[in-house]
């Protein structure tokens, strides 16, 4: 694997000169967790962490490396964790803004060239929602392409295409069926070698199915890497930046899915009004529609009044929302903790204040 396969450009090389002079090497983040990243260098996959200095100097969460970022890396002598000294300037960035705080944005994907905005041509078709996704794409700096999926389920695809062209003037529109791969060839012109493509769209529109169709047989080979964990065991890690057979890079990260939930706007209640309407009839208010007695949802599925597949996507969305809520909760707690840490630290540095407090 060479860097040019990962999208390295002469422009990046120019930017990298100052880091090269310090003996650092370039790498691209293929998976980002809060504290540790997985990066690809010329020499293969590595675990990497930002240096203490980086952490100290950072002014905002958006400065931390995200999936798709190019970073300047100091390789350790042995097999250990590499140190990230800098993040190169981003061509584009998808930022999830924390509610009520425009500055505390977190980058969920960086250096995306093209974003496939996926929408379904089935019952969920909603031009207003598509409009918001287009706005999010333009915001990021990536080039949007509208992918209208589930062509096989569409009653009036030509009419729907006209409708989306009205809310997204100038944005290319491609209709496909990810399930049977028809129309997928129409996406080839954006999937050129070294280009980074990401998928964005509401839950259930077919992003995973499309990702699988694009990855083809290669998914298993490229998607998972074996990595030594701290105890020397092999663990399988999923990469969130993968090389497609065409040489393009597919960025598929939970962060983008999360962004989908936010940008999707009107929430579960509206999109799944049918399921939620039935669920309101369950005997227990906290019914999980599994084994509970008096479950109206299971009854509706058994009677054929509710589509089992629709229930499945609703469940999936519920899980994603739950995951999102848990993550947010953790983030709030972490922010609170670091605030107190800072307060304690400043007290240690100001013995007078400490004395004053004791009195
Ligand atoms: P995601 O939440 O956006 O990742 O959506 P998934 O890829 O999980 O797809 C949601 C559901 O839609 C699954 O049951 C898929 O099999 C189905 N699906 C995806 N693409 C198509 C398609 O082109 N045609 C049809 N009929 N179903 C599709
Ligand atoms: Zn129920």
Tab-separated table of C-alpha atoms and ligand atoms in Angstrom:
chain	number	residue	atom	x	y	z
A	1	UNK	CA	0.000	0.000	0.000
A	2	UNK	CA	1.542	3.302	-1.041
A	3	UNK	CA	0.444	6.745	0.044
A	4	UNK	CA	-0.754	7.696	-3.430
A	5	UNK	CA	-3.259	4.836	-3.167
A	6	UNK	CA	-4.622	6.551	-0.104
A	7	UNK	CA	-5.106	9.883	-1.844
A	8	UNK	CA	-1.743	11.553	-1.173
A	9	UNK	CA	-1.242	14.549	-3.481
A	10	UNK	CA	1.606	16.889	-4.419
A	11	UNK	CA	-0.229	19.607	-2.532
A	12	UNK	CA	-0.123	17.520	0.634
A	13	UNK	CA	3.548	16.744	0.014
A	14	UNK	CA	4.259	20.474	-0.119
A	15	UNK	CA	2.409	21.008	3.125
A	16	UNK	CA	4.318	18.140	4.668
A	17	UNK	CA	7.807	19.518	4.022
A	18	UNK	CA	8.146	21.170	7.424
A	19	UNK	CA	7.179	17.921	9.134
A	20	UNK	CA	9.497	15.887	6.958
A	21	UNK	CA	12.352	18.138	8.055
A	22	UNK	CA	11.623	17.045	11.633
A	23	UNK	CA	11.821	13.375	10.712
A	24	UNK	CA	8.067	12.760	10.774
A	25	UNK	CA	6.232	10.553	8.279
A	26	UNK	CA	2.791	11.052	6.716
A	27	UNK	CA	-0.118	8.726	7.491
A	28	UNK	CA	-3.862	8.681	6.941
A	29	UNK	CA	-6.364	7.994	9.713
A	30	UNK	CA	-8.466	4.936	8.836
A	31	UNK	CA	-10.267	4.759	12.126
A	32	UNK	CA	-10.680	7.335	14.846
A	33	UNK	CA	-11.684	6.819	18.419
A	34	UNK	CA	-11.570	9.487	21.052
A	35	UNK	CA	-8.105	8.702	22.288
A	36	UNK	CA	-6.583	6.366	19.804
A	37	UNK	CA	-6.487	6.213	16.019
A	38	UNK	CA	-5.629	3.574	13.516
A	39	UNK	CA	-3.479	5.025	10.728
A	40	UNK	CA	-2.063	3.745	7.465
A	41	UNK	CA	1.502	4.616	6.563
A	42	UNK	CA	3.658	3.492	3.686
A	43	UNK	CA	4.652	0.645	5.970
A	44	UNK	CA	1.195	-0.558	6.958
A	45	UNK	CA	-1.370	-0.113	9.721
A	46	UNK	CA	-0.470	1.312	13.119
A	47	UNK	CA	-2.092	2.494	16.289
A	48	UNK	CA	-1.408	6.187	16.946
A	49	UNK	CA	-2.134	8.812	19.561
A	50	UNK	CA	-1.745	12.567	19.667
A	51	UNK	CA	1.204	13.778	21.722
A	52	UNK	CA	0.722	15.403	25.118
A	53	UNK	CA	1.864	18.653	23.591
A	54	UNK	CA	-0.754	18.416	20.830
A	55	UNK	CA	-3.420	17.788	23.445
A	56	UNK	CA	-2.198	20.714	25.508
A	57	UNK	CA	-2.053	23.139	22.579
A	58	UNK	CA	-5.382	22.176	21.035
A	59	UNK	CA	-7.905	25.008	21.186
A	60	UNK	CA	-10.965	23.045	20.078
A	61	UNK	CA	-12.176	19.460	19.658
A	62	UNK	CA	-12.224	19.999	15.896
A	63	UNK	CA	-8.412	20.098	15.868
A	64	UNK	CA	-8.112	16.458	16.850
A	65	UNK	CA	-7.548	13.857	14.125
A	66	UNK	CA	-10.632	12.315	12.524
A	67	UNK	CA	-11.160	9.536	10.008
A	68	UNK	CA	-9.762	10.691	6.661
A	69	UNK	CA	-7.237	13.097	8.163
A	70	UNK	CA	-3.626	13.216	7.089
A	71	UNK	CA	-1.290	13.366	10.057
A	72	UNK	CA	2.418	13.844	10.777
A	73	UNK	CA	3.636	10.820	12.652
A	74	UNK	CA	6.634	9.945	14.723
A	75	UNK	CA	7.244	6.218	14.459
A	76	UNK	CA	8.320	4.431	17.624
A	77	UNK	CA	11.461	2.290	17.647
A	78	UNK	CA	9.571	-0.948	18.014
A	79	UNK	CA	5.984	-1.961	17.454
A	80	UNK	CA	4.488	0.516	19.904
A	81	UNK	CA	1.994	3.284	19.421
A	82	UNK	CA	3.033	6.063	17.029
A	83	UNK	CA	2.799	9.710	18.060
A	84	UNK	CA	0.682	12.164	16.067
A	85	UNK	CA	2.384	15.572	16.084
A	86	UNK	CA	0.148	17.440	13.653
A	87	UNK	CA	-2.964	17.221	11.514
A	88	UNK	CA	-2.550	18.591	7.978
A	89	UNK	CA	-4.956	21.202	6.608
A	90	UNK	CA	-8.249	19.651	5.580
A	91	UNK	CA	-9.777	19.930	2.129
A	92	UNK	CA	-13.183	19.298	3.624
A	93	UNK	CA	-14.676	18.373	6.979
A	94	UNK	CA	-17.992	17.090	8.218
A	95	UNK	CA	-18.577	18.654	11.592
A	96	UNK	CA	-21.151	17.649	14.114
A	97	UNK	CA	-21.988	20.661	16.175
A	98	UNK	CA	-22.795	20.176	19.812
A	99	UNK	CA	-26.286	21.437	20.556
A	100	UNK	CA	-26.274	25.095	21.527
A	101	UNK	CA	-22.548	25.505	21.020
A	102	UNK	CA	-21.359	26.351	17.542
A	103	UNK	CA	-17.662	26.268	18.485
A	104	UNK	CA	-17.543	22.829	20.090
A	105	UNK	CA	-17.929	21.002	16.800
A	106	UNK	CA	-16.391	17.603	16.396
A	107	UNK	CA	-15.043	16.505	13.026
A	108	UNK	CA	-16.544	13.151	12.067
A	109	UNK	CA	-14.899	12.844	8.632
A	110	UNK	CA	-12.108	14.774	6.930
A	111	UNK	CA	-10.825	15.163	3.384
A	112	UNK	CA	-13.916	13.739	1.741
A	113	UNK	CA	-13.921	14.651	-1.959
A	114	UNK	CA	-17.371	13.416	-2.906
A	115	UNK	CA	-20.347	12.653	-0.703
A	116	UNK	CA	-23.042	10.329	-1.955
A	117	UNK	CA	-26.257	11.616	-0.409
A	118	UNK	CA	-28.365	8.504	-0.301
A	119	UNK	CA	-32.158	8.692	-0.263
A	120	UNK	CA	-34.770	6.017	-0.851
A	121	UNK	CA	-37.239	6.149	-3.726
A	122	UNK	CA	-39.656	4.109	-1.606
A	123	UNK	CA	-42.240	5.283	0.936
A	124	UNK	CA	-39.693	7.359	2.881
A	125	UNK	CA	-38.974	9.682	-0.045
A	126	UNK	CA	-38.725	13.233	1.327
A	127	UNK	CA	-37.298	16.100	-0.773
A	128	UNK	CA	-37.155	18.443	2.259
A	129	UNK	CA	-34.828	16.060	4.037
A	130	UNK	CA	-32.706	15.707	0.898
A	131	UNK	CA	-32.464	19.483	0.807
A	132	UNK	CA	-30.920	19.538	4.276
A	133	UNK	CA	-28.401	16.838	3.387
A	134	UNK	CA	-27.342	18.847	0.340
A	135	UNK	CA	-26.820	21.860	2.596
A	136	UNK	CA	-24.693	19.766	4.987
A	137	UNK	CA	-22.594	18.553	2.057
A	138	UNK	CA	-21.943	22.045	0.687
A	139	UNK	CA	-21.048	23.115	4.231
A	140	UNK	CA	-18.402	20.429	4.468
A	141	UNK	CA	-16.586	21.391	1.294
A	142	UNK	CA	-17.204	18.008	-0.360
A	143	UNK	CA	-18.969	17.685	-3.708
A	144	UNK	CA	-22.493	16.266	-3.318
A	145	UNK	CA	-23.980	13.603	-5.582
A	146	UNK	CA	-27.561	12.500	-4.992
A	147	UNK	CA	-27.970	8.747	-5.050
A	148	UNK	CA	-31.627	7.765	-5.230
A	149	UNK	CA	-31.735	4.170	-4.063
A	150	UNK	CA	-34.403	1.438	-4.144
A	151	UNK	CA	-35.242	2.149	-7.765
A	152	UNK	CA	-36.870	-1.286	-7.816
A	153	UNK	CA	-39.496	-0.021	-5.354
A	154	UNK	CA	-40.202	3.299	-7.066
A	155	UNK	CA	-43.611	4.037	-8.559
A	156	UNK	CA	-42.649	7.211	-10.374
A	157	UNK	CA	-38.855	7.572	-10.431
A	158	UNK	CA	-38.847	10.194	-13.211
A	159	UNK	CA	-41.247	12.395	-11.260
A	160	UNK	CA	-39.170	11.969	-8.085
A	161	UNK	CA	-35.974	12.895	-9.927
A	162	UNK	CA	-37.614	16.097	-11.142
A	163	UNK	CA	-38.652	16.835	-7.553
A	164	UNK	CA	-35.127	16.449	-6.121
A	165	UNK	CA	-33.590	18.409	-8.975
A	166	UNK	CA	-35.798	21.264	-7.844
A	167	UNK	CA	-34.447	21.215	-4.265
A	168	UNK	CA	-30.840	20.502	-5.296
A	169	UNK	CA	-30.118	22.514	-8.423
A	170	UNK	CA	-26.815	21.623	-10.061
A	171	UNK	CA	-26.331	18.453	-8.027
A	172	UNK	CA	-25.923	15.311	-10.145
A	173	UNK	CA	-28.650	12.714	-9.557
A	174	UNK	CA	-28.142	8.962	-10.050
A	175	UNK	CA	-30.901	6.387	-9.514
A	176	UNK	CA	-29.769	2.923	-8.412
A	177	UNK	CA	-30.867	-0.234	-6.747
A	178	UNK	CA	-28.107	-1.185	-4.333
A	179	UNK	CA	-29.773	-4.503	-3.609
A	180	UNK	CA	-29.426	-5.895	-7.142
A	181	UNK	CA	-26.596	-3.479	-8.049
A	182	UNK	CA	-28.452	-2.025	-11.015
A	183	UNK	CA	-27.405	1.505	-11.941
A	184	UNK	CA	-24.289	1.281	-9.734
A	185	UNK	CA	-22.091	1.770	-12.810
A	186	UNK	CA	-23.491	5.287	-13.007
A	187	UNK	CA	-21.417	6.122	-9.905
A	188	UNK	CA	-18.109	5.042	-11.490
A	189	UNK	CA	-17.200	8.528	-12.718
A	190	UNK	CA	-16.809	9.690	-9.095
A	191	UNK	CA	-15.004	6.569	-7.941
A	192	UNK	CA	-11.610	7.318	-9.457
A	193	UNK	CA	-8.368	6.183	-7.835
A	194	UNK	CA	-7.251	8.178	-4.813
A	195	UNK	CA	-10.574	9.987	-4.421
A	196	UNK	CA	-12.361	9.771	-1.088
A	197	UNK	CA	-16.104	9.130	-1.112
A	198	UNK	CA	-18.454	9.104	1.874
A	199	UNK	CA	-22.077	8.069	2.294
A	200	UNK	CA	-24.622	10.229	4.073
A	201	UNK	CA	-28.334	9.663	4.503
A	202	UNK	CA	-31.042	8.671	6.928
A	203	UNK	CA	-31.190	5.266	8.536
A	204	UNK	CA	-32.715	2.605	6.323
A	205	UNK	CA	-32.063	4.246	2.948
A	206	UNK	CA	-29.541	1.555	2.008
A	207	UNK	CA	-26.091	2.977	2.846
A	208	UNK	CA	-24.722	-0.328	4.138
A	209	UNK	CA	-26.146	-2.174	1.161
A	210	UNK	CA	-24.584	0.363	-1.200
A	211	UNK	CA	-21.249	0.181	0.642
A	212	UNK	CA	-21.259	-3.592	0.233
A	213	UNK	CA	-22.142	-3.305	-3.439
A	214	UNK	CA	-19.283	-0.839	-3.993
A	215	UNK	CA	-16.794	-2.906	-2.012
A	216	UNK	CA	-17.767	-6.134	-3.726
A	217	UNK	CA	-15.838	-9.186	-2.659
A	218	UNK	CA	-13.077	-7.081	-1.177
A	219	UNK	CA	-14.961	-6.116	1.934
A	220	UNK	CA	-13.645	-8.898	4.128
A	221	UNK	CA	-10.125	-8.486	2.843
A	222	UNK	CA	-9.930	-4.739	3.363
A	223	UNK	CA	-12.521	-4.022	6.025
A	224	UNK	CA	-10.973	-5.822	8.934
A	225	UNK	CA	-7.398	-5.707	10.076
A	226	UNK	CA	-5.732	-7.741	12.726
A	227	UNK	CA	-4.003	-5.699	15.304
A	228	UNK	CA	-2.092	-6.493	18.448
A	229	UNK	CA	-3.813	-5.103	21.481
A	230	UNK	CA	-1.904	-4.002	24.561
A	231	UNK	CA	-1.747	-7.584	25.848
A	232	UNK	CA	-0.282	-8.872	22.623
A	233	UNK	CA	-3.473	-10.595	21.512
A	234	UNK	CA	-4.790	-10.302	18.012
A	235	UNK	CA	-7.965	-8.305	17.798
A	236	UNK	CA	-9.956	-7.569	14.692
A	237	UNK	CA	-10.512	-3.922	14.026
A	238	UNK	CA	-12.836	-2.499	11.473
A	239	UNK	CA	-11.364	0.113	9.215
A	240	UNK	CA	-13.570	3.043	8.416
A	241	UNK	CA	-11.616	4.065	5.326
A	242	UNK	CA	-11.407	1.316	2.735
A	243	UNK	CA	-9.976	0.951	-0.734
A	244	UNK	CA	-12.561	0.112	-3.422
A	245	UNK	CA	-11.701	-2.109	-6.406
A	246	UNK	CA	-11.548	1.066	-8.552
A	247	UNK	CA	-8.887	2.567	-6.288
A	248	UNK	CA	-11.271	5.120	-4.779
A	249	UNK	CA	-11.519	5.268	-0.989
A	250	UNK	CA	-14.787	4.693	0.800
A	251	UNK	CA	-15.197	6.436	4.131
A	252	UNK	CA	-17.854	4.698	6.197
A	253	UNK	CA	-17.858	5.705	9.846
A	254	UNK	CA	-20.475	5.661	12.607
A	255	UNK	CA	-19.799	9.394	12.963
A	256	UNK	CA	-21.369	10.012	9.567
A	257	UNK	CA	-24.349	7.915	10.589
A	258	UNK	CA	-24.695	10.048	13.660
A	259	UNK	CA	-24.546	13.117	11.456
A	260	UNK	CA	-27.280	11.522	9.394
A	261	UNK	CA	-29.469	11.324	12.440
A	262	UNK	CA	-28.942	14.989	13.202
A	263	UNK	CA	-29.238	16.259	9.648
A	264	UNK	CA	-32.237	14.013	9.131
A	265	UNK	CA	-34.052	16.518	11.263
A	266	UNK	CA	-37.604	15.730	12.008
A	267	UNK	CA	-36.812	12.651	14.016
A	268	UNK	CA	-38.038	9.133	14.378
A	269	UNK	CA	-41.600	10.008	15.239
A	270	UNK	CA	-42.356	11.517	11.868
A	271	UNK	CA	-40.445	9.080	9.694
A	272	UNK	CA	-41.841	6.069	11.518
A	273	UNK	CA	-45.273	7.445	12.314
A	274	UNK	CA	-46.871	4.118	11.299
A	275	UNK	CA	-44.781	2.000	13.680
A	276	UNK	CA	-45.016	4.486	16.528
A	277	UNK	CA	-48.773	4.715	16.074
A	278	UNK	CA	-49.127	0.954	16.530
A	279	UNK	CA	-46.641	0.932	19.435
A	280	UNK	CA	-48.833	3.405	21.293
A	281	UNK	CA	-51.420	0.586	21.562
A	282	UNK	CA	-49.077	-1.803	23.435
A	283	UNK	CA	-50.204	-2.739	26.942
A	284	UNK	CA	-46.960	-1.590	28.556
A	285	UNK	CA	-45.629	1.848	27.914
A	286	UNK	CA	-42.013	0.616	27.946
A	287	UNK	CA	-42.835	-2.378	25.722
A	288	UNK	CA	-39.817	-3.492	23.721
A	289	UNK	CA	-42.022	-5.478	21.353
A	290	UNK	CA	-40.176	-8.686	22.041
A	291	UNK	CA	-41.911	-11.085	24.431
A	292	UNK	CA	-44.185	-8.747	26.352
A	293	UNK	CA	-47.851	-9.707	26.593
A	294	UNK	CA	-50.319	-7.373	24.918
A	295	UNK	CA	-47.789	-6.158	22.350
A	296	UNK	CA	-49.680	-4.415	19.552
A	297	UNK	CA	-46.592	-4.232	17.329
A	298	UNK	CA	-46.034	-7.984	17.192
A	299	UNK	CA	-49.738	-8.504	16.662
A	300	UNK	CA	-49.749	-6.051	13.744
A	301	UNK	CA	-46.797	-7.849	12.143
A	302	UNK	CA	-48.476	-11.248	12.628
A	303	UNK	CA	-51.672	-9.944	11.067
A	304	UNK	CA	-49.773	-8.410	8.171
A	305	UNK	CA	-50.865	-4.873	9.080
A	306	UNK	CA	-47.259	-3.842	9.685
A	307	UNK	CA	-44.323	-4.716	7.464
A	308	UNK	CA	-41.746	-6.781	9.376
A	309	UNK	CA	-38.934	-5.083	7.468
A	310	UNK	CA	-40.187	-1.689	8.493
A	311	UNK	CA	-40.189	-2.834	12.084
A	312	UNK	CA	-36.605	-4.018	11.603
A	313	UNK	CA	-35.431	-0.623	10.329
A	314	UNK	CA	-37.276	1.107	13.134
A	315	UNK	CA	-35.465	-1.135	15.633
A	316	UNK	CA	-32.151	-0.385	13.964
A	317	UNK	CA	-32.793	3.336	14.203
A	318	UNK	CA	-33.778	2.984	17.860
A	319	UNK	CA	-30.466	1.247	18.507
A	320	UNK	CA	-28.554	3.988	16.719
A	321	UNK	CA	-30.366	6.654	18.705
A	322	UNK	CA	-29.674	4.808	21.914
A	323	UNK	CA	-26.007	4.531	21.013
A	324	UNK	CA	-25.976	8.239	20.211
A	325	UNK	CA	-27.548	9.117	23.553
A	326	UNK	CA	-25.027	7.004	25.450
A	327	UNK	CA	-22.143	8.588	23.579
A	328	UNK	CA	-23.412	12.096	24.247
A	329	UNK	CA	-23.795	11.264	27.880
A	330	UNK	CA	-20.200	10.041	28.052
A	331	UNK	CA	-19.001	13.168	26.334
A	332	UNK	CA	-20.833	15.412	28.782
A	333	UNK	CA	-19.384	13.501	31.702
A	334	UNK	CA	-15.866	13.701	30.254
A	335	UNK	CA	-16.222	17.451	29.697
A	336	UNK	CA	-17.378	17.914	33.270
A	337	UNK	CA	-14.466	15.844	34.594
A	338	UNK	CA	-11.851	17.757	32.643
A	339	UNK	CA	-13.333	21.029	33.868
A	340	UNK	CA	-12.807	19.919	37.469
A	341	UNK	CA	-9.355	18.633	36.681
A	342	UNK	CA	-8.448	22.056	35.322
A	343	UNK	CA	-9.808	23.736	38.430
A	344	UNK	CA	-7.810	21.475	40.727
A	345	UNK	CA	-4.708	21.989	38.643
A	346	UNK	CA	-5.002	25.771	38.773
A	347	UNK	CA	-5.411	25.540	42.551
A	348	UNK	CA	-2.183	23.587	42.841
A	349	UNK	CA	-0.440	26.281	40.831
A	350	UNK	CA	-1.844	28.977	43.076
A	351	UNK	CA	-0.981	27.951	46.609
A	352	UNK	CA	-2.450	31.193	47.888
A	353	UNK	CA	-5.829	30.304	46.556
A	354	UNK	CA	-5.466	26.913	48.175
A	355	UNK	CA	-4.622	28.485	51.514
A	356	UNK	CA	-7.458	30.891	51.163
A	357	UNK	CA	-9.800	28.012	50.544
A	358	UNK	CA	-8.607	26.170	53.651
A	359	UNK	CA	-9.218	29.187	55.876
B	1	LIG	P1	-28.746	1.964	6.029
B	1	LIG	O1	-29.411	2.105	7.365
B	1	LIG	O2	-28.813	3.242	5.266
B	1	LIG	O3	-27.365	1.412	6.097
B	1	LIG	O4	-29.655	0.928	5.194
B	1	LIG	P2	-29.398	-0.621	4.891
B	1	LIG	O5	-28.337	-0.792	3.861
B	1	LIG	O6	-29.260	-1.345	6.163
B	1	LIG	O7	-30.776	-1.006	4.173
B	1	LIG	C1	-32.024	-0.930	4.842
B	1	LIG	C2	-32.982	-1.919	4.191
B	1	LIG	O8	-33.253	-1.545	2.834
B	1	LIG	C3	-32.426	-3.332	4.141
B	1	LIG	O9	-33.486	-4.217	4.417
B	1	LIG	C4	-31.961	-3.471	2.703
B	1	LIG	O10	-31.984	-4.788	2.246
B	1	LIG	C5	-32.973	-2.622	1.963
B	1	LIG	N1	-32.442	-2.105	0.708
B	1	LIG	C6	-31.264	-1.481	0.503
B	1	LIG	N2	-31.125	-1.150	-0.807
B	1	LIG	C7	-32.235	-1.579	-1.429
B	1	LIG	C8	-32.692	-1.528	-2.794
B	1	LIG	O11	-32.024	-1.030	-3.696
B	1	LIG	N3	-33.920	-2.074	-3.058
B	1	LIG	C9	-34.676	-2.636	-2.077
B	1	LIG	N4	-35.846	-3.144	-2.428
B	1	LIG	N5	-34.276	-2.697	-0.803
B	1	LIG	C10	-33.082	-2.176	-0.470
B	2	LIG	ZN1	-45.070	-3.807	22.044
